[in-house]
């Protein structure tokens, strides 16, 4: 005959409240740290893409620099149409050609009175010299960069990309 053991099997101790609290605090710190890094990296990511932030353009204005700024939106059909010829034309200028993605830099809509995209603004001595808005032909952008007045196009996107 076999004898049954009266031995009690050990059970696992339940996690103490202190361990759960510690794990929760660590998770919270990690989440807050990651959020802070993402927030701080926003300006860096704009610069890495060759784009300026609204505050960087404001700094250039305060210093009296002369430059062009191309305001566009990721996903804007009119911006996508003009980009293949507008960006190379702008980069060929003797005056710096900057870019701002309004989908990222939403404060720039109001700061620079942008009503639709694409918009190119010429700044000099801290002031706006000229601007052209809406989808333009390559020839129209050439005229704009040559200092001629160009009629704004009705073909532009507002902040609502369904335009």
JSON list of C-alpha atoms in Angstrom, two decimals:
[
{"chain": "A", "resi": 1, "resn": "UNK", "atom": "CA", "xyz": [0.00, 0.00, 0.00]},
{"chain": "A", "resi": 2, "resn": "UNK", "atom": "CA", "xyz": [1.10, 3.43, -0.80]},
{"chain": "A", "resi": 3, "resn": "UNK", "atom": "CA", "xyz": [1.07, 6.09, 1.75]},
{"chain": "A", "resi": 4, "resn": "UNK", "atom": "CA", "xyz": [-0.27, 9.48, 0.96]},
{"chain": "A", "resi": 5, "resn": "UNK", "atom": "CA", "xyz": [2.03, 12.23, 1.89]},
{"chain": "A", "resi": 6, "resn": "UNK", "atom": "CA", "xyz": [0.72, 14.72, 4.34]},
{"chain": "A", "resi": 7, "resn": "UNK", "atom": "CA", "xyz": [3.11, 17.17, 2.95]},
{"chain": "A", "resi": 8, "resn": "UNK", "atom": "CA", "xyz": [1.61, 20.47, 1.86]},
{"chain": "A", "resi": 9, "resn": "UNK", "atom": "CA", "xyz": [2.80, 21.74, -1.49]},
{"chain": "A", "resi": 10, "resn": "UNK", "atom": "CA", "xyz": [4.20, 25.25, -1.31]},
{"chain": "A", "resi": 11, "resn": "UNK", "atom": "CA", "xyz": [2.17, 27.89, -3.07]},
{"chain": "A", "resi": 12, "resn": "UNK", "atom": "CA", "xyz": [3.54, 30.99, -4.75]},
{"chain": "A", "resi": 13, "resn": "UNK", "atom": "CA", "xyz": [3.34, 34.14, -2.72]},
{"chain": "A", "resi": 14, "resn": "UNK", "atom": "CA", "xyz": [1.04, 36.72, -4.20]},
{"chain": "A", "resi": 15, "resn": "UNK", "atom": "CA", "xyz": [2.79, 39.82, -5.51]},
{"chain": "A", "resi": 16, "resn": "UNK", "atom": "CA", "xyz": [3.03, 42.43, -2.87]},
{"chain": "A", "resi": 17, "resn": "UNK", "atom": "CA", "xyz": [1.36, 45.80, -3.40]},
{"chain": "A", "resi": 18, "resn": "UNK", "atom": "CA", "xyz": [4.76, 47.48, -3.24]},
{"chain": "A", "resi": 19, "resn": "UNK", "atom": "CA", "xyz": [5.98, 45.57, -6.31]},
{"chain": "A", "resi": 20, "resn": "UNK", "atom": "CA", "xyz": [2.88, 46.58, -8.30]},
{"chain": "A", "resi": 21, "resn": "UNK", "atom": "CA", "xyz": [3.23, 50.20, -7.27]},
{"chain": "A", "resi": 22, "resn": "UNK", "atom": "CA", "xyz": [6.92, 50.20, -8.21]},
{"chain": "A", "resi": 23, "resn": "UNK", "atom": "CA", "xyz": [6.17, 48.69, -11.61]},
{"chain": "A", "resi": 24, "resn": "UNK", "atom": "CA", "xyz": [3.41, 51.26, -12.18]},
{"chain": "A", "resi": 25, "resn": "UNK", "atom": "CA", "xyz": [5.69, 54.17, -11.27]},
{"chain": "A", "resi": 26, "resn": "UNK", "atom": "CA", "xyz": [8.42, 52.88, -13.59]},
{"chain": "A", "resi": 27, "resn": "UNK", "atom": "CA", "xyz": [5.94, 52.48, -16.45]},
{"chain": "A", "resi": 28, "resn": "UNK", "atom": "CA", "xyz": [4.63, 56.01, -15.86]},
{"chain": "A", "resi": 29, "resn": "UNK", "atom": "CA", "xyz": [8.16, 57.45, -15.88]},
{"chain": "A", "resi": 30, "resn": "UNK", "atom": "CA", "xyz": [8.97, 55.63, -19.12]},
{"chain": "A", "resi": 31, "resn": "UNK", "atom": "CA", "xyz": [5.77, 56.92, -20.78]},
{"chain": "A", "resi": 32, "resn": "UNK", "atom": "CA", "xyz": [6.37, 60.49, -19.64]},
{"chain": "A", "resi": 33, "resn": "UNK", "atom": "CA", "xyz": [9.98, 60.34, -20.81]},
{"chain": "A", "resi": 34, "resn": "UNK", "atom": "CA", "xyz": [9.00, 59.02, -24.23]},
{"chain": "A", "resi": 35, "resn": "UNK", "atom": "CA", "xyz": [6.30, 61.70, -24.59]},
{"chain": "A", "resi": 36, "resn": "UNK", "atom": "CA", "xyz": [8.78, 64.42, -23.67]},
{"chain": "A", "resi": 37, "resn": "UNK", "atom": "CA", "xyz": [11.32, 63.15, -26.19]},
{"chain": "A", "resi": 38, "resn": "UNK", "atom": "CA", "xyz": [8.70, 63.10, -28.96]},
{"chain": "A", "resi": 39, "resn": "UNK", "atom": "CA", "xyz": [7.61, 66.63, -28.11]},
{"chain": "A", "resi": 40, "resn": "UNK", "atom": "CA", "xyz": [11.19, 67.95, -28.00]},
{"chain": "A", "resi": 41, "resn": "UNK", "atom": "CA", "xyz": [12.11, 66.15, -31.22]},
{"chain": "A", "resi": 42, "resn": "UNK", "atom": "CA", "xyz": [9.35, 67.90, -33.20]},
{"chain": "A", "resi": 43, "resn": "UNK", "atom": "CA", "xyz": [11.56, 70.84, -34.21]},
{"chain": "A", "resi": 44, "resn": "UNK", "atom": "CA", "xyz": [14.46, 68.51, -34.96]},
{"chain": "A", "resi": 45, "resn": "UNK", "atom": "CA", "xyz": [12.36, 66.36, -37.28]},
{"chain": "A", "resi": 46, "resn": "UNK", "atom": "CA", "xyz": [11.23, 69.40, -39.26]},
{"chain": "A", "resi": 47, "resn": "UNK", "atom": "CA", "xyz": [14.85, 70.49, -39.66]},
{"chain": "A", "resi": 48, "resn": "UNK", "atom": "CA", "xyz": [15.97, 66.99, -40.67]},
{"chain": "A", "resi": 49, "resn": "UNK", "atom": "CA", "xyz": [13.45, 67.02, -43.52]},
{"chain": "A", "resi": 50, "resn": "UNK", "atom": "CA", "xyz": [14.88, 70.30, -44.80]},
{"chain": "A", "resi": 51, "resn": "UNK", "atom": "CA", "xyz": [11.90, 72.15, -43.38]},
{"chain": "A", "resi": 52, "resn": "UNK", "atom": "CA", "xyz": [11.88, 75.02, -40.96]},
{"chain": "A", "resi": 53, "resn": "UNK", "atom": "CA", "xyz": [9.57, 75.47, -38.02]},
{"chain": "A", "resi": 54, "resn": "UNK", "atom": "CA", "xyz": [7.38, 78.55, -37.66]},
{"chain": "A", "resi": 55, "resn": "UNK", "atom": "CA", "xyz": [9.65, 79.83, -34.88]},
{"chain": "A", "resi": 56, "resn": "UNK", "atom": "CA", "xyz": [12.74, 79.44, -37.09]},
{"chain": "A", "resi": 57, "resn": "UNK", "atom": "CA", "xyz": [11.09, 81.49, -39.84]},
{"chain": "A", "resi": 58, "resn": "UNK", "atom": "CA", "xyz": [10.13, 84.13, -37.26]},
{"chain": "A", "resi": 59, "resn": "UNK", "atom": "CA", "xyz": [13.78, 84.22, -36.12]},
{"chain": "A", "resi": 60, "resn": "UNK", "atom": "CA", "xyz": [14.93, 84.74, -39.72]},
{"chain": "A", "resi": 61, "resn": "UNK", "atom": "CA", "xyz": [12.41, 87.57, -40.08]},
{"chain": "A", "resi": 62, "resn": "UNK", "atom": "CA", "xyz": [13.66, 89.27, -36.92]},
{"chain": "A", "resi": 63, "resn": "UNK", "atom": "CA", "xyz": [17.24, 89.07, -38.17]},
{"chain": "A", "resi": 64, "resn": "UNK", "atom": "CA", "xyz": [16.21, 90.79, -41.42]},
{"chain": "A", "resi": 65, "resn": "UNK", "atom": "CA", "xyz": [17.24, 87.92, -43.70]},
{"chain": "A", "resi": 66, "resn": "UNK", "atom": "CA", "xyz": [15.94, 87.72, -47.26]},
{"chain": "A", "resi": 67, "resn": "UNK", "atom": "CA", "xyz": [14.43, 84.36, -48.16]},
{"chain": "A", "resi": 68, "resn": "UNK", "atom": "CA", "xyz": [11.53, 82.54, -49.78]},
{"chain": "A", "resi": 69, "resn": "UNK", "atom": "CA", "xyz": [9.30, 80.21, -47.79]},
{"chain": "A", "resi": 70, "resn": "UNK", "atom": "CA", "xyz": [7.20, 77.53, -49.45]},
{"chain": "A", "resi": 71, "resn": "UNK", "atom": "CA", "xyz": [4.17, 76.68, -47.31]},
{"chain": "A", "resi": 72, "resn": "UNK", "atom": "CA", "xyz": [2.65, 73.31, -48.19]},
{"chain": "A", "resi": 73, "resn": "UNK", "atom": "CA", "xyz": [0.68, 70.47, -46.64]},
{"chain": "A", "resi": 74, "resn": "UNK", "atom": "CA", "xyz": [1.45, 66.79, -46.73]},
{"chain": "A", "resi": 75, "resn": "UNK", "atom": "CA", "xyz": [-1.43, 65.25, -48.68]},
{"chain": "A", "resi": 76, "resn": "UNK", "atom": "CA", "xyz": [-2.36, 68.44, -50.57]},
{"chain": "A", "resi": 77, "resn": "UNK", "atom": "CA", "xyz": [-3.05, 67.47, -54.21]},
{"chain": "A", "resi": 78, "resn": "UNK", "atom": "CA", "xyz": [-2.11, 70.94, -55.50]},
{"chain": "A", "resi": 79, "resn": "UNK", "atom": "CA", "xyz": [1.17, 70.88, -53.57]},
{"chain": "A", "resi": 80, "resn": "UNK", "atom": "CA", "xyz": [1.99, 67.45, -54.98]},
{"chain": "A", "resi": 81, "resn": "UNK", "atom": "CA", "xyz": [1.34, 68.72, -58.54]},
{"chain": "A", "resi": 82, "resn": "UNK", "atom": "CA", "xyz": [3.66, 71.73, -58.27]},
{"chain": "A", "resi": 83, "resn": "UNK", "atom": "CA", "xyz": [6.39, 70.19, -56.11]},
{"chain": "A", "resi": 84, "resn": "UNK", "atom": "CA", "xyz": [8.33, 68.55, -58.99]},
{"chain": "A", "resi": 85, "resn": "UNK", "atom": "CA", "xyz": [9.05, 71.93, -60.58]},
{"chain": "A", "resi": 86, "resn": "UNK", "atom": "CA", "xyz": [8.52, 74.44, -57.75]},
{"chain": "A", "resi": 87, "resn": "UNK", "atom": "CA", "xyz": [11.05, 73.02, -55.29]},
{"chain": "A", "resi": 88, "resn": "UNK", "atom": "CA", "xyz": [13.90, 72.75, -57.86]},
{"chain": "A", "resi": 89, "resn": "UNK", "atom": "CA", "xyz": [13.13, 76.29, -59.09]},
{"chain": "A", "resi": 90, "resn": "UNK", "atom": "CA", "xyz": [13.17, 77.62, -55.54]},
{"chain": "A", "resi": 91, "resn": "UNK", "atom": "CA", "xyz": [16.41, 75.86, -54.68]},
{"chain": "A", "resi": 92, "resn": "UNK", "atom": "CA", "xyz": [18.10, 77.38, -57.77]},
{"chain": "A", "resi": 93, "resn": "UNK", "atom": "CA", "xyz": [17.51, 80.92, -56.49]},
{"chain": "A", "resi": 94, "resn": "UNK", "atom": "CA", "xyz": [20.34, 83.04, -55.09]},
{"chain": "A", "resi": 95, "resn": "UNK", "atom": "CA", "xyz": [18.03, 83.74, -52.14]},
{"chain": "A", "resi": 96, "resn": "UNK", "atom": "CA", "xyz": [17.50, 80.88, -49.64]},
{"chain": "A", "resi": 97, "resn": "UNK", "atom": "CA", "xyz": [14.39, 78.77, -50.27]},
{"chain": "A", "resi": 98, "resn": "UNK", "atom": "CA", "xyz": [12.83, 77.37, -47.10]},
{"chain": "A", "resi": 99, "resn": "UNK", "atom": "CA", "xyz": [9.88, 75.02, -46.65]},
{"chain": "A", "resi": 100, "resn": "UNK", "atom": "CA", "xyz": [7.22, 74.60, -43.96]},
{"chain": "A", "resi": 101, "resn": "UNK", "atom": "CA", "xyz": [4.79, 71.68, -43.82]},
{"chain": "A", "resi": 102, "resn": "UNK", "atom": "CA", "xyz": [1.60, 73.20, -42.42]},
{"chain": "A", "resi": 103, "resn": "UNK", "atom": "CA", "xyz": [0.35, 69.74, -41.48]},
{"chain": "A", "resi": 104, "resn": "UNK", "atom": "CA", "xyz": [3.17, 69.69, -38.91]},
{"chain": "A", "resi": 105, "resn": "UNK", "atom": "CA", "xyz": [3.52, 73.42, -38.16]},
{"chain": "A", "resi": 106, "resn": "UNK", "atom": "CA", "xyz": [-0.14, 74.33, -37.78]},
{"chain": "A", "resi": 107, "resn": "UNK", "atom": "CA", "xyz": [0.60, 77.59, -35.96]},
{"chain": "A", "resi": 108, "resn": "UNK", "atom": "CA", "xyz": [2.13, 78.92, -39.20]},
{"chain": "A", "resi": 109, "resn": "UNK", "atom": "CA", "xyz": [-1.34, 79.21, -40.79]},
{"chain": "A", "resi": 110, "resn": "UNK", "atom": "CA", "xyz": [-2.17, 82.19, -38.57]},
{"chain": "A", "resi": 111, "resn": "UNK", "atom": "CA", "xyz": [1.35, 83.45, -37.95]},
{"chain": "A", "resi": 112, "resn": "UNK", "atom": "CA", "xyz": [1.97, 84.02, -41.66]},
{"chain": "A", "resi": 113, "resn": "UNK", "atom": "CA", "xyz": [-1.67, 84.56, -42.77]},
{"chain": "A", "resi": 114, "resn": "UNK", "atom": "CA", "xyz": [-1.69, 81.52, -45.04]},
{"chain": "A", "resi": 115, "resn": "UNK", "atom": "CA", "xyz": [-5.12, 81.04, -46.60]},
{"chain": "A", "resi": 116, "resn": "UNK", "atom": "CA", "xyz": [-4.36, 77.99, -48.74]},
{"chain": "A", "resi": 117, "resn": "UNK", "atom": "CA", "xyz": [-1.59, 75.82, -50.12]},
{"chain": "A", "resi": 118, "resn": "UNK", "atom": "CA", "xyz": [0.66, 75.86, -51.97]},
{"chain": "A", "resi": 119, "resn": "UNK", "atom": "CA", "xyz": [1.86, 79.37, -51.04]},
{"chain": "A", "resi": 120, "resn": "UNK", "atom": "CA", "xyz": [5.31, 80.86, -51.59]},
{"chain": "A", "resi": 121, "resn": "UNK", "atom": "CA", "xyz": [6.21, 84.04, -49.69]},
{"chain": "A", "resi": 122, "resn": "UNK", "atom": "CA", "xyz": [9.22, 86.28, -50.33]},
{"chain": "A", "resi": 123, "resn": "UNK", "atom": "CA", "xyz": [10.51, 87.95, -47.14]},
{"chain": "A", "resi": 124, "resn": "UNK", "atom": "CA", "xyz": [13.11, 90.74, -46.96]},
{"chain": "A", "resi": 125, "resn": "UNK", "atom": "CA", "xyz": [14.20, 93.06, -44.14]},
{"chain": "A", "resi": 126, "resn": "UNK", "atom": "CA", "xyz": [11.70, 91.46, -41.76]},
{"chain": "A", "resi": 127, "resn": "UNK", "atom": "CA", "xyz": [8.70, 92.05, -44.03]},
{"chain": "A", "resi": 128, "resn": "UNK", "atom": "CA", "xyz": [6.73, 90.24, -46.68]},
{"chain": "A", "resi": 129, "resn": "UNK", "atom": "CA", "xyz": [7.68, 91.47, -50.16]},
{"chain": "A", "resi": 130, "resn": "UNK", "atom": "CA", "xyz": [5.34, 89.29, -52.22]},
{"chain": "A", "resi": 131, "resn": "UNK", "atom": "CA", "xyz": [3.46, 86.03, -52.26]},
{"chain": "A", "resi": 132, "resn": "UNK", "atom": "CA", "xyz": [1.85, 83.66, -54.71]},
{"chain": "A", "resi": 133, "resn": "UNK", "atom": "CA", "xyz": [-0.87, 81.24, -53.69]},
{"chain": "A", "resi": 134, "resn": "UNK", "atom": "CA", "xyz": [-2.51, 78.27, -55.28]},
{"chain": "A", "resi": 135, "resn": "UNK", "atom": "CA", "xyz": [-1.49, 75.84, -57.97]},
{"chain": "A", "resi": 136, "resn": "UNK", "atom": "CA", "xyz": [0.60, 77.69, -60.58]},
{"chain": "A", "resi": 137, "resn": "UNK", "atom": "CA", "xyz": [2.35, 76.69, -63.78]},
{"chain": "A", "resi": 138, "resn": "UNK", "atom": "CA", "xyz": [6.11, 76.35, -63.88]},
{"chain": "A", "resi": 139, "resn": "UNK", "atom": "CA", "xyz": [6.24, 79.54, -65.96]},
{"chain": "A", "resi": 140, "resn": "UNK", "atom": "CA", "xyz": [4.23, 81.45, -63.34]},
{"chain": "A", "resi": 141, "resn": "UNK", "atom": "CA", "xyz": [6.68, 80.42, -60.60]},
{"chain": "A", "resi": 142, "resn": "UNK", "atom": "CA", "xyz": [9.60, 81.48, -62.80]},
{"chain": "A", "resi": 143, "resn": "UNK", "atom": "CA", "xyz": [7.96, 84.91, -63.14]},
{"chain": "A", "resi": 144, "resn": "UNK", "atom": "CA", "xyz": [7.39, 85.08, -59.39]},
{"chain": "A", "resi": 145, "resn": "UNK", "atom": "CA", "xyz": [11.04, 84.32, -58.64]},
{"chain": "A", "resi": 146, "resn": "UNK", "atom": "CA", "xyz": [12.01, 86.96, -61.24]},
{"chain": "A", "resi": 147, "resn": "UNK", "atom": "CA", "xyz": [10.10, 89.53, -59.17]},
{"chain": "A", "resi": 148, "resn": "UNK", "atom": "CA", "xyz": [7.02, 89.82, -61.36]},
{"chain": "A", "resi": 149, "resn": "UNK", "atom": "CA", "xyz": [3.47, 89.87, -60.04]},
{"chain": "A", "resi": 150, "resn": "UNK", "atom": "CA", "xyz": [1.64, 86.60, -60.50]},
{"chain": "A", "resi": 151, "resn": "UNK", "atom": "CA", "xyz": [-2.13, 86.27, -60.14]},
{"chain": "A", "resi": 152, "resn": "UNK", "atom": "CA", "xyz": [-3.13, 83.90, -57.36]},
{"chain": "A", "resi": 153, "resn": "UNK", "atom": "CA", "xyz": [-4.85, 80.73, -58.45]},
{"chain": "A", "resi": 154, "resn": "UNK", "atom": "CA", "xyz": [-8.20, 79.50, -57.20]},
{"chain": "A", "resi": 155, "resn": "UNK", "atom": "CA", "xyz": [-6.70, 75.99, -57.22]},
{"chain": "A", "resi": 156, "resn": "UNK", "atom": "CA", "xyz": [-5.48, 75.69, -53.64]},
{"chain": "A", "resi": 157, "resn": "UNK", "atom": "CA", "xyz": [-6.16, 73.70, -50.51]},
{"chain": "A", "resi": 158, "resn": "UNK", "atom": "CA", "xyz": [-7.27, 75.20, -47.23]},
{"chain": "A", "resi": 159, "resn": "UNK", "atom": "CA", "xyz": [-6.52, 73.53, -43.91]},
{"chain": "A", "resi": 160, "resn": "UNK", "atom": "CA", "xyz": [-9.15, 70.94, -44.86]},
{"chain": "A", "resi": 161, "resn": "UNK", "atom": "CA", "xyz": [-7.42, 68.51, -47.22]},
{"chain": "A", "resi": 162, "resn": "UNK", "atom": "CA", "xyz": [-10.75, 67.62, -48.80]},
{"chain": "A", "resi": 163, "resn": "UNK", "atom": "CA", "xyz": [-10.48, 70.84, -50.84]}
]
